[in-house]
Structures are given as structure tokens and as C-alpha cells.
XYZ file of C-alpha atoms in Angstrom:
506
model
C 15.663 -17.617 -33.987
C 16.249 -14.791 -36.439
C 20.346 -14.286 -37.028
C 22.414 -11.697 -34.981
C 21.512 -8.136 -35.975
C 23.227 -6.548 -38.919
C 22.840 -2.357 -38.960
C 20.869 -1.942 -41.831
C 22.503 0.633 -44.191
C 21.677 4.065 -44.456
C 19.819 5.792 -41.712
C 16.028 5.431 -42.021
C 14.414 8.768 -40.504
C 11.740 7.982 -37.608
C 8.222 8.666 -39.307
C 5.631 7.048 -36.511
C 2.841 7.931 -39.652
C 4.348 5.137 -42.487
C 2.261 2.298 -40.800
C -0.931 4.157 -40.770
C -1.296 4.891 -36.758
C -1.657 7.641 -34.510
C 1.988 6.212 -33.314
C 5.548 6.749 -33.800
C 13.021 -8.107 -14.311
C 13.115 -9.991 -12.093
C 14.877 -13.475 -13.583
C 17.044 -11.912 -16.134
C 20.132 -14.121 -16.359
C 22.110 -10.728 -17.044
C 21.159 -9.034 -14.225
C 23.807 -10.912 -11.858
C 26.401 -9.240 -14.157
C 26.147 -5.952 -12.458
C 26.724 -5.083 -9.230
C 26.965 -1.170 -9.184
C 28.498 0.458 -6.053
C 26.019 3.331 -5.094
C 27.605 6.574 -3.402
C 26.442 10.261 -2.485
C 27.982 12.046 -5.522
C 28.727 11.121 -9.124
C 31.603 9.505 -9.874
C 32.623 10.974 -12.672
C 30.712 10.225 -14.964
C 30.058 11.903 -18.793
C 27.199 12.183 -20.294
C 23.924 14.594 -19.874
C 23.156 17.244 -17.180
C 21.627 16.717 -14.364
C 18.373 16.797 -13.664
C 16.360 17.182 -10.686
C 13.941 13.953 -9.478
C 11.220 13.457 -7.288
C 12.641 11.648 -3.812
C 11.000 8.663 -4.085
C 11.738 6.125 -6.466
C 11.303 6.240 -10.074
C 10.806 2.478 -10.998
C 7.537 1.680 -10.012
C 6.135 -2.320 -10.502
C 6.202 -1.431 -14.086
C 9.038 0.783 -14.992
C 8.770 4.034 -14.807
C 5.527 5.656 -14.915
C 3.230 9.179 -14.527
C 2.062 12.268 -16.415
C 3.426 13.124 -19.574
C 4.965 16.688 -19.400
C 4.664 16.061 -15.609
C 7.316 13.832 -14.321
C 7.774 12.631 -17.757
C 9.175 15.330 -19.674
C 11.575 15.059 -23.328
C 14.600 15.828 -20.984
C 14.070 13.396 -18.764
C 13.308 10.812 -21.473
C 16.591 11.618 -22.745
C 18.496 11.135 -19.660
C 16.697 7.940 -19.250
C 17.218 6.740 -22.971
C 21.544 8.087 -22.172
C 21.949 6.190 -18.922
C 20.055 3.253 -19.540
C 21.925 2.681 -22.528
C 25.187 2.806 -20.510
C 24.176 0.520 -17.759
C 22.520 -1.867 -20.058
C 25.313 -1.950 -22.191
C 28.034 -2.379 -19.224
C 25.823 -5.144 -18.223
C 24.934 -6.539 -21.267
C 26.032 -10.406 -23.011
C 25.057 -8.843 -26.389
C 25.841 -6.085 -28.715
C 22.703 -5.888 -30.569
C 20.361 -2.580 -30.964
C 17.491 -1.286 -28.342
C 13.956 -2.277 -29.730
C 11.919 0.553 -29.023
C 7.620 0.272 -29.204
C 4.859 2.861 -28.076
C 1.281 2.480 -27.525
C -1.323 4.939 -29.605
C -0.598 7.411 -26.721
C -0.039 11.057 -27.951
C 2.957 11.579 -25.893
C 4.345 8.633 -27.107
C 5.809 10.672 -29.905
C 7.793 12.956 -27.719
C 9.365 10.182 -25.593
C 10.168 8.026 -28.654
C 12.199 10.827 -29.411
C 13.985 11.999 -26.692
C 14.550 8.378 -25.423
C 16.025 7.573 -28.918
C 18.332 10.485 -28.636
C 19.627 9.675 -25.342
C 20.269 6.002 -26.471
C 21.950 7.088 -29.730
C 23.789 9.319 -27.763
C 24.990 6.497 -25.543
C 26.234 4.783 -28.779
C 23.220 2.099 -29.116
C 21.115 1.945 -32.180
C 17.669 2.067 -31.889
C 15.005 -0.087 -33.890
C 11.749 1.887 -33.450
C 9.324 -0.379 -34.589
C 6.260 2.389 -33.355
C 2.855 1.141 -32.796
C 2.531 -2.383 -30.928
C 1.625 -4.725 -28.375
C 4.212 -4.578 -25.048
C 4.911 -8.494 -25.979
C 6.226 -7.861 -29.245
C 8.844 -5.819 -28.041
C 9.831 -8.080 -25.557
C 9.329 -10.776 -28.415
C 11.503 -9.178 -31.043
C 14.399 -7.913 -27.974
C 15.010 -12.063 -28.098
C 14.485 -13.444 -31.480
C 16.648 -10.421 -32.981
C 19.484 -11.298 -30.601
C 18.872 -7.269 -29.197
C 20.709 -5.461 -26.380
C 17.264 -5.261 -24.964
C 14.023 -3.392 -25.402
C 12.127 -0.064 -24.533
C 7.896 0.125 -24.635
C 6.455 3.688 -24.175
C 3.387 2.700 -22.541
C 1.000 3.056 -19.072
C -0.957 0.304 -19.698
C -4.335 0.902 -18.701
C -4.103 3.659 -17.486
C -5.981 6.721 -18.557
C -4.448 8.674 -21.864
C -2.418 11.437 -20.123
C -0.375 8.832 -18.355
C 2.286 6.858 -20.045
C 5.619 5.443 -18.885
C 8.766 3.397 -19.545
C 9.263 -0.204 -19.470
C 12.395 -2.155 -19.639
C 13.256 -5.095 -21.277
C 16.483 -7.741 -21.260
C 18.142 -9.512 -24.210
C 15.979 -12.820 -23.535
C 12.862 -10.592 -23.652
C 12.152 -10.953 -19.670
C 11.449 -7.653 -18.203
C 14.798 -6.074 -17.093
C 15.638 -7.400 -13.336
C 15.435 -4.985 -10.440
C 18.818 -4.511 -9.785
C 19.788 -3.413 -13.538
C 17.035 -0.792 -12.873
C 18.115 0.164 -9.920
C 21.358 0.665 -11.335
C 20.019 2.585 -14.146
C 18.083 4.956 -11.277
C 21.438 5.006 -9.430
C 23.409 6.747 -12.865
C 20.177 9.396 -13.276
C 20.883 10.196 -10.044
C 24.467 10.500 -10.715
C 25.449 7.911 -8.080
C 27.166 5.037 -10.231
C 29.990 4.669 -10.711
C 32.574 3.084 -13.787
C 30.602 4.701 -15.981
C 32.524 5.868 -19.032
C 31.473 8.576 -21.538
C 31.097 7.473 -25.475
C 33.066 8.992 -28.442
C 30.329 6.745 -30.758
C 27.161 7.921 -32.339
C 24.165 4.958 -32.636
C 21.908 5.414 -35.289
C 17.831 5.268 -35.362
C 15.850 3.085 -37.855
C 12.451 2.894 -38.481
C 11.538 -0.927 -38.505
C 7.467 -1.338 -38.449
C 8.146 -4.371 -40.706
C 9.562 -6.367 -37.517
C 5.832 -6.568 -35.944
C 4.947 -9.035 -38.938
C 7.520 -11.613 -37.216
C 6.018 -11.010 -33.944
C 2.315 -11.420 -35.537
C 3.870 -14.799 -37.228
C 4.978 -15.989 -33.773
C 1.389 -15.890 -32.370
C -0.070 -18.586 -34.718
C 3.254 -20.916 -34.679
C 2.318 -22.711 -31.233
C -1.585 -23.164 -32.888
C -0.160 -24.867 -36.301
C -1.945 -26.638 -38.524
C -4.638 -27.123 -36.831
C -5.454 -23.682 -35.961
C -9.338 -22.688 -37.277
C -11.725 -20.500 -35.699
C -14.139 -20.893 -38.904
C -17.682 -20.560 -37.203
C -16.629 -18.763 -34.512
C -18.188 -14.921 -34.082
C -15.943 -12.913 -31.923
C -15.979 -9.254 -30.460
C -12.305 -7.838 -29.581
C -12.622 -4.483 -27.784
C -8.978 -2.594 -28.685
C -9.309 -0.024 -26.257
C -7.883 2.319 -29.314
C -4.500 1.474 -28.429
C -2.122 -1.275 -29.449
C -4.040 -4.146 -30.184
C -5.187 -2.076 -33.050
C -2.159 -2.973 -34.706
C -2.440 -6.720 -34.727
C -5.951 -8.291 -32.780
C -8.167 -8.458 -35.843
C -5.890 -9.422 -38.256
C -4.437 -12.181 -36.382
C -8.054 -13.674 -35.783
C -9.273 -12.757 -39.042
C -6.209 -14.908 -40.687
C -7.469 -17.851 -37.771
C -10.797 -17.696 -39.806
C -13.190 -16.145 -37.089
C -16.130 -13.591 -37.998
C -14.253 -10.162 -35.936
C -16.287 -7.318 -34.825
C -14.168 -4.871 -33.751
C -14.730 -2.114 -31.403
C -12.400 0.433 -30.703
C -10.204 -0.570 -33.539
C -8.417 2.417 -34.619
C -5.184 4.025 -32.600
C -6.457 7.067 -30.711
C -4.042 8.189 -28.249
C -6.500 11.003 -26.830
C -9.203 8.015 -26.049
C -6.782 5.197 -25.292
C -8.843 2.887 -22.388
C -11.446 5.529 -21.925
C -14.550 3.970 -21.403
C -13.304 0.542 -22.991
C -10.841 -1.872 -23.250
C -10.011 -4.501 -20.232
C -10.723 -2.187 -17.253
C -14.870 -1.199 -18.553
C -16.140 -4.196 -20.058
C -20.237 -2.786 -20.619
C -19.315 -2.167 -24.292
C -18.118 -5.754 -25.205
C -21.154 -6.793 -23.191
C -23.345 -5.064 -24.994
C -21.726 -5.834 -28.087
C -22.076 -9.784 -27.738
C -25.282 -9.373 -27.209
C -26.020 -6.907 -30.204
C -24.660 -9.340 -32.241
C -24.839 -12.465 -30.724
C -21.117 -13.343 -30.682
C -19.695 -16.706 -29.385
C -17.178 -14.764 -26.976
C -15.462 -11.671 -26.789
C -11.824 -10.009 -25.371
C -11.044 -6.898 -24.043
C -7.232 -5.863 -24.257
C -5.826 -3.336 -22.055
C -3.770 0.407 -24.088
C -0.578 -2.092 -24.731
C -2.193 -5.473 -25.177
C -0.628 -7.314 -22.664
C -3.520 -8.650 -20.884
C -7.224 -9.500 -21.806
C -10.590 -10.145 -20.008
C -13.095 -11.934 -22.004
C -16.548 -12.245 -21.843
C -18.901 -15.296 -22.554
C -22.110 -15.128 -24.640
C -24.180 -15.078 -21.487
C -22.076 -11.231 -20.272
C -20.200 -13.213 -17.660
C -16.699 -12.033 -16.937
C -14.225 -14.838 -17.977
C -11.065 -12.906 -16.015
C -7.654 -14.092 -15.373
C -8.970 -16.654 -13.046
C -11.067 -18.635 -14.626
C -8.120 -18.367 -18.512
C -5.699 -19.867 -15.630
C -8.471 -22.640 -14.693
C -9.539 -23.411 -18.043
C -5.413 -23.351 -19.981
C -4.309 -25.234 -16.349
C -6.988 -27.555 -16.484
C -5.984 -28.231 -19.987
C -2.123 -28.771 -19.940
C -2.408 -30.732 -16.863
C -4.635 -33.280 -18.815
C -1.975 -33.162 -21.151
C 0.542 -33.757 -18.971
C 2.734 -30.387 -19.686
C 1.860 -28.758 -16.367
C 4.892 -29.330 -13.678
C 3.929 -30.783 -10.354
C 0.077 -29.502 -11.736
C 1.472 -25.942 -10.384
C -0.407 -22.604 -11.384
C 1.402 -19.463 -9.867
C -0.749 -16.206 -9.423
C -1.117 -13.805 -7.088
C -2.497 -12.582 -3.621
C -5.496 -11.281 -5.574
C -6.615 -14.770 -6.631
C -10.175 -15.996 -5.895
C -10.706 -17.762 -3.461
C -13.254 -19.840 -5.385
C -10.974 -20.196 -8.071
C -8.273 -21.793 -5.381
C -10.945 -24.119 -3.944
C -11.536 -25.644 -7.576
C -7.998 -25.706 -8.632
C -7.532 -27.968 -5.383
C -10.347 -30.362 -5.923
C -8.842 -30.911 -9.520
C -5.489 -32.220 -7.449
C -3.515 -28.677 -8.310
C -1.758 -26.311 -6.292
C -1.893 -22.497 -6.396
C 1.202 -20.710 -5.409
C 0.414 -16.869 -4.379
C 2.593 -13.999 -5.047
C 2.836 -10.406 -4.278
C 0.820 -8.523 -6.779
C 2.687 -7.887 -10.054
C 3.750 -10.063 -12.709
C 7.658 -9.725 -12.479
C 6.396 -11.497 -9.009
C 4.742 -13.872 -10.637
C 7.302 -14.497 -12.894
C 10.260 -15.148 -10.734
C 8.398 -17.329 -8.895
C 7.486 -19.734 -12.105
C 11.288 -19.639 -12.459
C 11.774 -20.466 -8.985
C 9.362 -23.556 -9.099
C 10.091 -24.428 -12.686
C 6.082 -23.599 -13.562
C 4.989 -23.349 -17.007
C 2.025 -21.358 -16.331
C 1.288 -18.385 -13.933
C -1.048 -14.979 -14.266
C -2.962 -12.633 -12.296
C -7.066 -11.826 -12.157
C -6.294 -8.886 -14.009
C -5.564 -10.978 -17.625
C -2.232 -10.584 -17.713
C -1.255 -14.818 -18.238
C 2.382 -16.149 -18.713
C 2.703 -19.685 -20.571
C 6.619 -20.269 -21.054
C 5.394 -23.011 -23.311
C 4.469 -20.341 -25.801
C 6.224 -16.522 -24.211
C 7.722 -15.484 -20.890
C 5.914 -12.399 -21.060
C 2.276 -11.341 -20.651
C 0.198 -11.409 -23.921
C -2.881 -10.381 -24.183
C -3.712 -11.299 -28.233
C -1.672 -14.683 -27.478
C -3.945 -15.640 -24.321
C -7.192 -14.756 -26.890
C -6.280 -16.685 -29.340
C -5.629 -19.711 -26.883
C -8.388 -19.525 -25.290
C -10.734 -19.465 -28.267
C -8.325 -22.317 -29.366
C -9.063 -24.146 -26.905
C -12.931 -23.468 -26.815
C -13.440 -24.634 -30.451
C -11.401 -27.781 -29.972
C -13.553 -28.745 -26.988
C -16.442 -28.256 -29.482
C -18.542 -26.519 -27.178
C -18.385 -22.599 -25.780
C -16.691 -20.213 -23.742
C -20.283 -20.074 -21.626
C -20.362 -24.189 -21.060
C -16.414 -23.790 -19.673
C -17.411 -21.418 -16.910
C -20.665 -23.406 -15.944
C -18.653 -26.752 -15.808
C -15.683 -24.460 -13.605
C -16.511 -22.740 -10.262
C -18.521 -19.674 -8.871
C -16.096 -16.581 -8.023
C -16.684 -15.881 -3.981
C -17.633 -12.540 -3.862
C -15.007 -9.822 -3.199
C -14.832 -6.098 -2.850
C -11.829 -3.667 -3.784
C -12.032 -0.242 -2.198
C -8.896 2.528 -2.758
C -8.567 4.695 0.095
C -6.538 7.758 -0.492
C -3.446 7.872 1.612
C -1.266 10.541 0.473
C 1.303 10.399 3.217
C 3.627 8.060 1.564
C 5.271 7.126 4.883
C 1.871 5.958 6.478
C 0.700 4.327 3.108
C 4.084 2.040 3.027
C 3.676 1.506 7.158
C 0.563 0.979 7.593
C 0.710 -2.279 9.318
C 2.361 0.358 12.338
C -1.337 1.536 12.858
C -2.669 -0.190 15.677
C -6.452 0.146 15.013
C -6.421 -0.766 11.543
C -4.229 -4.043 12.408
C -7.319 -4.699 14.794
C -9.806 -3.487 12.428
C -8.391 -6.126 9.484
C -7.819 -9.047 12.795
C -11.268 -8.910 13.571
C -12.718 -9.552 10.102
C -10.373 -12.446 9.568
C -11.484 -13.767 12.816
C -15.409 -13.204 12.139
C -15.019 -14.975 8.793
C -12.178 -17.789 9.100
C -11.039 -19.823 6.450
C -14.226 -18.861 3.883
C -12.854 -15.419 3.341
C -10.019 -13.223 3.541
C -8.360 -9.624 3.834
C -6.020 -8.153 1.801
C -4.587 -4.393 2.493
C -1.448 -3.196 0.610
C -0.195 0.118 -1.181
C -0.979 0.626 -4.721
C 2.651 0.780 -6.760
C 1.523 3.322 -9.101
C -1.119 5.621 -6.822
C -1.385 7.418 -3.480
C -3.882 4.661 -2.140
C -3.874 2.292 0.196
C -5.911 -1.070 -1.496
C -8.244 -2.541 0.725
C -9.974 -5.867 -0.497
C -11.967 -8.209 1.041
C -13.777 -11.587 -0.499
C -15.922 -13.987 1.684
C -18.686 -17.145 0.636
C -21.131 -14.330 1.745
C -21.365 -11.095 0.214
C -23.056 -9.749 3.271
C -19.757 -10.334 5.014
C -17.488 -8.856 2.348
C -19.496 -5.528 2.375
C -19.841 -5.475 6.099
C -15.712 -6.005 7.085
C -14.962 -4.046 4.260
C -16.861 -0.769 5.202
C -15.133 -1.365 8.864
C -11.539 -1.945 7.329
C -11.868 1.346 4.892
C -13.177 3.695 8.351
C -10.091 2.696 10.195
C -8.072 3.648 7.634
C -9.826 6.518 6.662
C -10.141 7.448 10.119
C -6.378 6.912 11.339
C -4.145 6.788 8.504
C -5.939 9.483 5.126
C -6.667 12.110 8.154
């Protein structure tokens, strides 16, 4: 645990080019603190002006996300950065600074900025430690005993998007009703808010990532060594630029690194987590042992075994569950994930004598509900894996470096742990575009799709399964089905996605 913060002296100017880049929840023990009382009009209030917002929320299952220069303009970011650091700090137990990170994302620049402003405006200092992985921001909000923390990031998504995520003091993403509360003062509905006489200050801290990059080997110490072991990482030209290859360099692999330089104009296009060809094609090329694929912010990772088979957040959960229940660290031999889960993955999990709790999708979902049950280990097919043995947040470089870990101290590969696992049942994910945002959120009010999604449960019983629900983050209504038989999945699938189409995207 580093030692409470102490403002470092003199004001270091924000220069996002010093490090060499292109750039600049639910749980939270602190989020019973505040309970704000919500009215039609502000209550007085000081601080920015106004601005107008779209009607439906703005705190999606990530924080806050969309276009740059869209919905998220510099103003905005500023009234965000202003209120947030007046709720947070009226609900805070600290009285630390705001740890502030970005993704290679061109517009990360501009809402560094403007969030900073608003924040210093609301009296906080800011440590902008600019180019990183999400989980070092939530990792450094913790150890440096911060207010909180602040990632300018959308993930995966493509590079015009980015967005706003939240973190608490204890590096948890910040609970719903602190955001909520924090939506509630933008809106200018909260009230005991009081207006600042004080002035925070900005510093430029790129130095605290090397802490965060320490913390990743800790868990593996000494007996860490990856000597041998050829490995392709696929950075997606975002944040794992900063820190993959090093960190499994210094483990003692052979790295070949694709994508390895922050672009914020080609973040996740074509590569990274989401299009896996190239890291296929790499292992291949070069006959690697294994390779990952992070996502823009590095808080997930898909791998890939020498053979080109997906190793997704499925079979990581098998293979790290399967371990730490042999070793007797897994709680009532518990994995949490989500409603996305394979079935074939839940069948093999069982036979081992486990049991797989499902959550909504999201991984402040799964998270609460590894508090809830006291689990040490939860995730979703996507990559994105908690272990609160090693980080209560999602890490995509941490999860790598497990994994191949865990392969090399097995002595075998990455492609003997998936044939000695399970087979995936097949299973089909079609987006239908439902722009009606009343219809998407309702749509279990539409008769014939009800029937449409009863009869395929029906036809295929307990070896398969339907799964329909709203995307958080895009006008489309998710429809996925997964069956023993492919034949199946592709038939009730094409039925599910005309009713839809039919009654509710008309």
C-alpha cells in the first residue's frame, strides 16, 4: 500500500507527448454514503451552466459513452469532470486526488482536458497519468489512497467512440447510485450541493504506471518464467501498447507484437480482441506457443492456441477455476459469469463438481454478485476475468500473464488445455436494429416474439437455449441462440430475428 497522497510541489503542466504515445459500481462500500434527494429543478446549486442532455440516461453499463464531438463534447466533459468531483467528494471517505487515464484515442486529448478543468474547478487535483490500461487506473485510485479515478476510454469500440468511466477509492467501479447522483447534479436536480472557493491543481504523473506494471508480476513471484515460451500479443494500437510487451518480455517470453504502437485513428480496427484473423495468422507465421488479443483499454483478452482455436473467456474461467479449486482457493468451487456463458462450458464445470452462477450481462453484474457469494473468481465470454485473489477489476495483461503462467507450469500448452476441457455448443448472436427505444426496452410486451422465442425453447429443451435482451450501448435488440446442434441454432435463430424484425424494427 503506497502512503496517503502528498500534492507534489509545483504544478506539472499536462504534456500527453513526455511518455512517447499518441496519448495525453456496483459494491463500492462508499456508495451507501449518499443518498441524494432528486427534484424537478436545481437546488441551488453553483458551479457551471447548464447544458442541455439527451432524455435518456447518460450512464450506460460502462459509464458514459458515444461519439466524440457528438454527445461527448469539451463542455460537457467539463460539466462532468465539475459535478462529479462534487458528488464524489460529498460522498467520499478520502481526500486524495482523481487519477485520470485515456486510451490512444484522439479525442482522448480533448476530454482529458476539459474533464481536468471541471475537476480542478471543483477543488480536486488531478493525477493524469495519460496512456494506460483501464486496470491501472482503478489499480493506482486504491494503492495511492485516491478520491477515486477517471479512464477516457470506449473499450472496443471503434476509434470515433470513446467515453467516461468511473472509479471509487478501493478501485471498484463507482456504484450506481453515486452515478446516478452524479447524472442527477448535470441535470441540475441534486441537491446540498455547495459551490467551491478552492482551486485543485493538475499533475502529470506517467511515472505511476511503473507501480501498476510492478503489481502485475507480484502475485507470479519468484517463480515467474516464461523462458521458451513464443508469444503473439495483438495491442489493438491502444493501451496495452503501454505495458503488454514489456511486462512479458521482463517474464522472459520471445514477444511478437502486432499492433504495438498507440494509434488513436486505428484503435481496434481490424484487430485487437473483437477480430482475431491477424493473431491467427500470426501464430501460424511464426509458429508461436499462444497468443492474446487485448481490447482499446486492455481490460479483457481472448487468446488463441497454436492450433487457431479461440481460447475465450470461457474456457480462461475453466482452465484458472479448474486450477484454484485443485488448490483449494476457490469458495464453495463457485465461478460467477454471465447469461452469455456456454452452455458446454457449464456442462464441464458441473462434471468437475463446480457451480456456475449466471448474471445479467456486464461485469459490475458480475462483480456484485462475487461479493454477494463471497467468490474469488468470476468473468464473462468476452475476456474480461475478475480474480480478487490478484484485482477486483477486469485485466486483460493480468489474465495473459496467468494464463501463460499457468500453461508453462503444467509443462504442456495452451492447445493440450482446451483438448483435455470441453467442446463450445454452438451459438449464434444476431443484432437486430430496434431504434424505438421504448419497444427495444419492452420487448417482452410483443406477443409474437414471446411465442416466437417459447417455441424454440420448447423444440430444443434443456440442450439449448434463447437469450434476447437490449444492447446497453446500441439501438439493437441482441438475439442469441446456442443448441448441441448447429442446425437448430441457425434454424430458431432466423425465426426469433423475423419476429422481431417483423413486429418490433418495423
Amino acid at each position: 500500500m503506497v502512503s496517503s497522497p502528498v500534492r507534489p510541489t509545483g504544478t506539472v503542466p499536462v504534456d500527453p507527448q513526455q511518455d512517447g504515445s499518441n496519448s495525453p459500481s456496483a459494491g463500492s462500500p462508499r456508495a451507501e454514503a449518499l443518498s441524494p434527494e432528486l427534484s424537478g429543478a436545481d437546488s441551488g446549486a453553483k458551479g457551471l451552466a447548464r447544458l442541455p442532455l439527451p432524455p435518456g440516461p447518460l450512464f450506460g453499463t460502462d459509464g458514459i459513452r458515444g461519439k466524440a464531438g457528438d454527445l461527448l463534447t469539451a463542455p460537457l466533459a467539463m460539466d462532468i469532470g465539475y459535478w462529479a468531483g462534487q458528488v464524489m467528494q460529498a460522498n467520499g471517505l478520502a481526500n486524495g486526488p482523481i487519477i485520470l487515464g485515456q486510451d490512444s484515442r484522439t479525442s482522448g486529448h480533448m476530454l482529458a482536458s476539459a474533464l481536468s478543468a471541471g475537476l480542478t474547478a471543483a477543488g480536486l487535483d488531478v493525477w493524469h497519468i495519460g496512456l494506460c490500461p483501464t486496470p491501472a487506473v482503478a489499480y493506482l485510485a486504491e494503492s495511492c489512497q485516491a478520491l477515486g479515478g477517471i479512464m477516457i476510454s470506449a473499450s472496443h469500440n471503434p476509434p470515433a467512440d470513446n467515453g467516461i468511466k468511473f472509479f471509487g477509492g478501493d478501485g471498484t467501479k463507482l456504484a450506481s447510485p453515486v452515478q446516478k447522483a452524479i447524472e442527477a447534479a448535470l441535470r441540475g436536480q441534486l441537491t446540498g450541493l455547495e459551490a467551491t472557493t478552492a482551486w485543485g491543481q493538475c499533475y502529470y504523473r506517467p511515472e505511476l504506471v511503473n507501480r501498476y506494471a510492478s503489481f502485475l508480476h507480484e502475485p507470479l513471484q519468484p517463480d515467474l518464467n516464461l523462458t521458451g515460451m513464443k508469444v503473439v500479443l495483438d495491442m489493438a494500437w491502444g493501451s496495452a501498447t503501454r505495458l503488454a510487451e514489456q511486462v512479458f518480455l521482463e517474464a522472459g517470453a520471445e514477444v511478437i507484437a502486432l499492433h504495438g504502437a498507440p494509434d488513436g485513428d486505428r484503435i481496434n480496427v481490424d484487430c485487437g480482441s473483437t477480430h482475431l484473423e491477424p493473431l491467427k495468422a500470426a501464430i501460424a507465421l511464426h509458429q508461436a506457443d499462444l497468443g492474446f488479443a487485448f481490447d482499446g483499454d486492455a481490460d479483457r483478452v481472448m487468446a488463441v492456441d497454436a492450433q487457431g482455436r479461440v481460447v475465450d473467456g470461457d474456457y480462461i474461467l475453466y482452465f484458472w477455476g479448474k486450477r484454484l479449486h485443485e488448490q483449494g482457493r476457490l469458495p464453495n468451487h463457485t465461478v460467477i459469469s454471465t447469461v452469455m456463458a456456454n452452455l458446454g462450458f457449464e456442462r464441464a464445470w458441473e462434471k468437475l463438481g463446480g457451480i456456475l452462477v449466471r448474471t445479467s450481462v456486464g461485469d459490475q453484474h458480475v462483480y456484485s454478485e462475487m461479493v454477494s457469494r463471497g467468490a474469488k473468481l468470476g468473468g464473462e465470454q468476452s475476456g474480461h476475468i475478475l480474480c480478487h485473489h490478484y484485482s477486483l477489476t477486469g485485466d486483460g495483461i493480468l489474465t495473459a500473464l496467468h494464463l501463460a503462467a499457468l500453461v508453462q507450469t503444467l509443462g504442456g500448452s495452451l492447445a493440450a488445455l482446451v483438448d483435455d476441457s470441453f467442446t463450445t455448443y454452438p451459438q449464434k448472436l444476431q443484432n437486430v436494429q430496434v431504434t424505438d427505444r421504448d419497444r427495444r426496452l419492452n420487448w417482452q410486451d410483443c406477443a409474437p416474439v414471446c411465442q416466437a422465442v417459447t417455441a424454440a425453447e420448447q423444440a430444443m429443451g434443456s440442450e439449448g437455449r434463447v437469450l434476447v435482451r437490449p444492447s446497453g450501448t446500441e439501438p439493437v435488440l441482441r438475439v442469441m441462440v446456442e443448441a448441441i446442434d448447429g442446425g437448430l441454432v441457425d434454424r430458431w435463430t432466423q425465426h426469433i430475428v423475423q419476429a422481431v424484425t417483423q413486429h418490433l424494427a418495423a
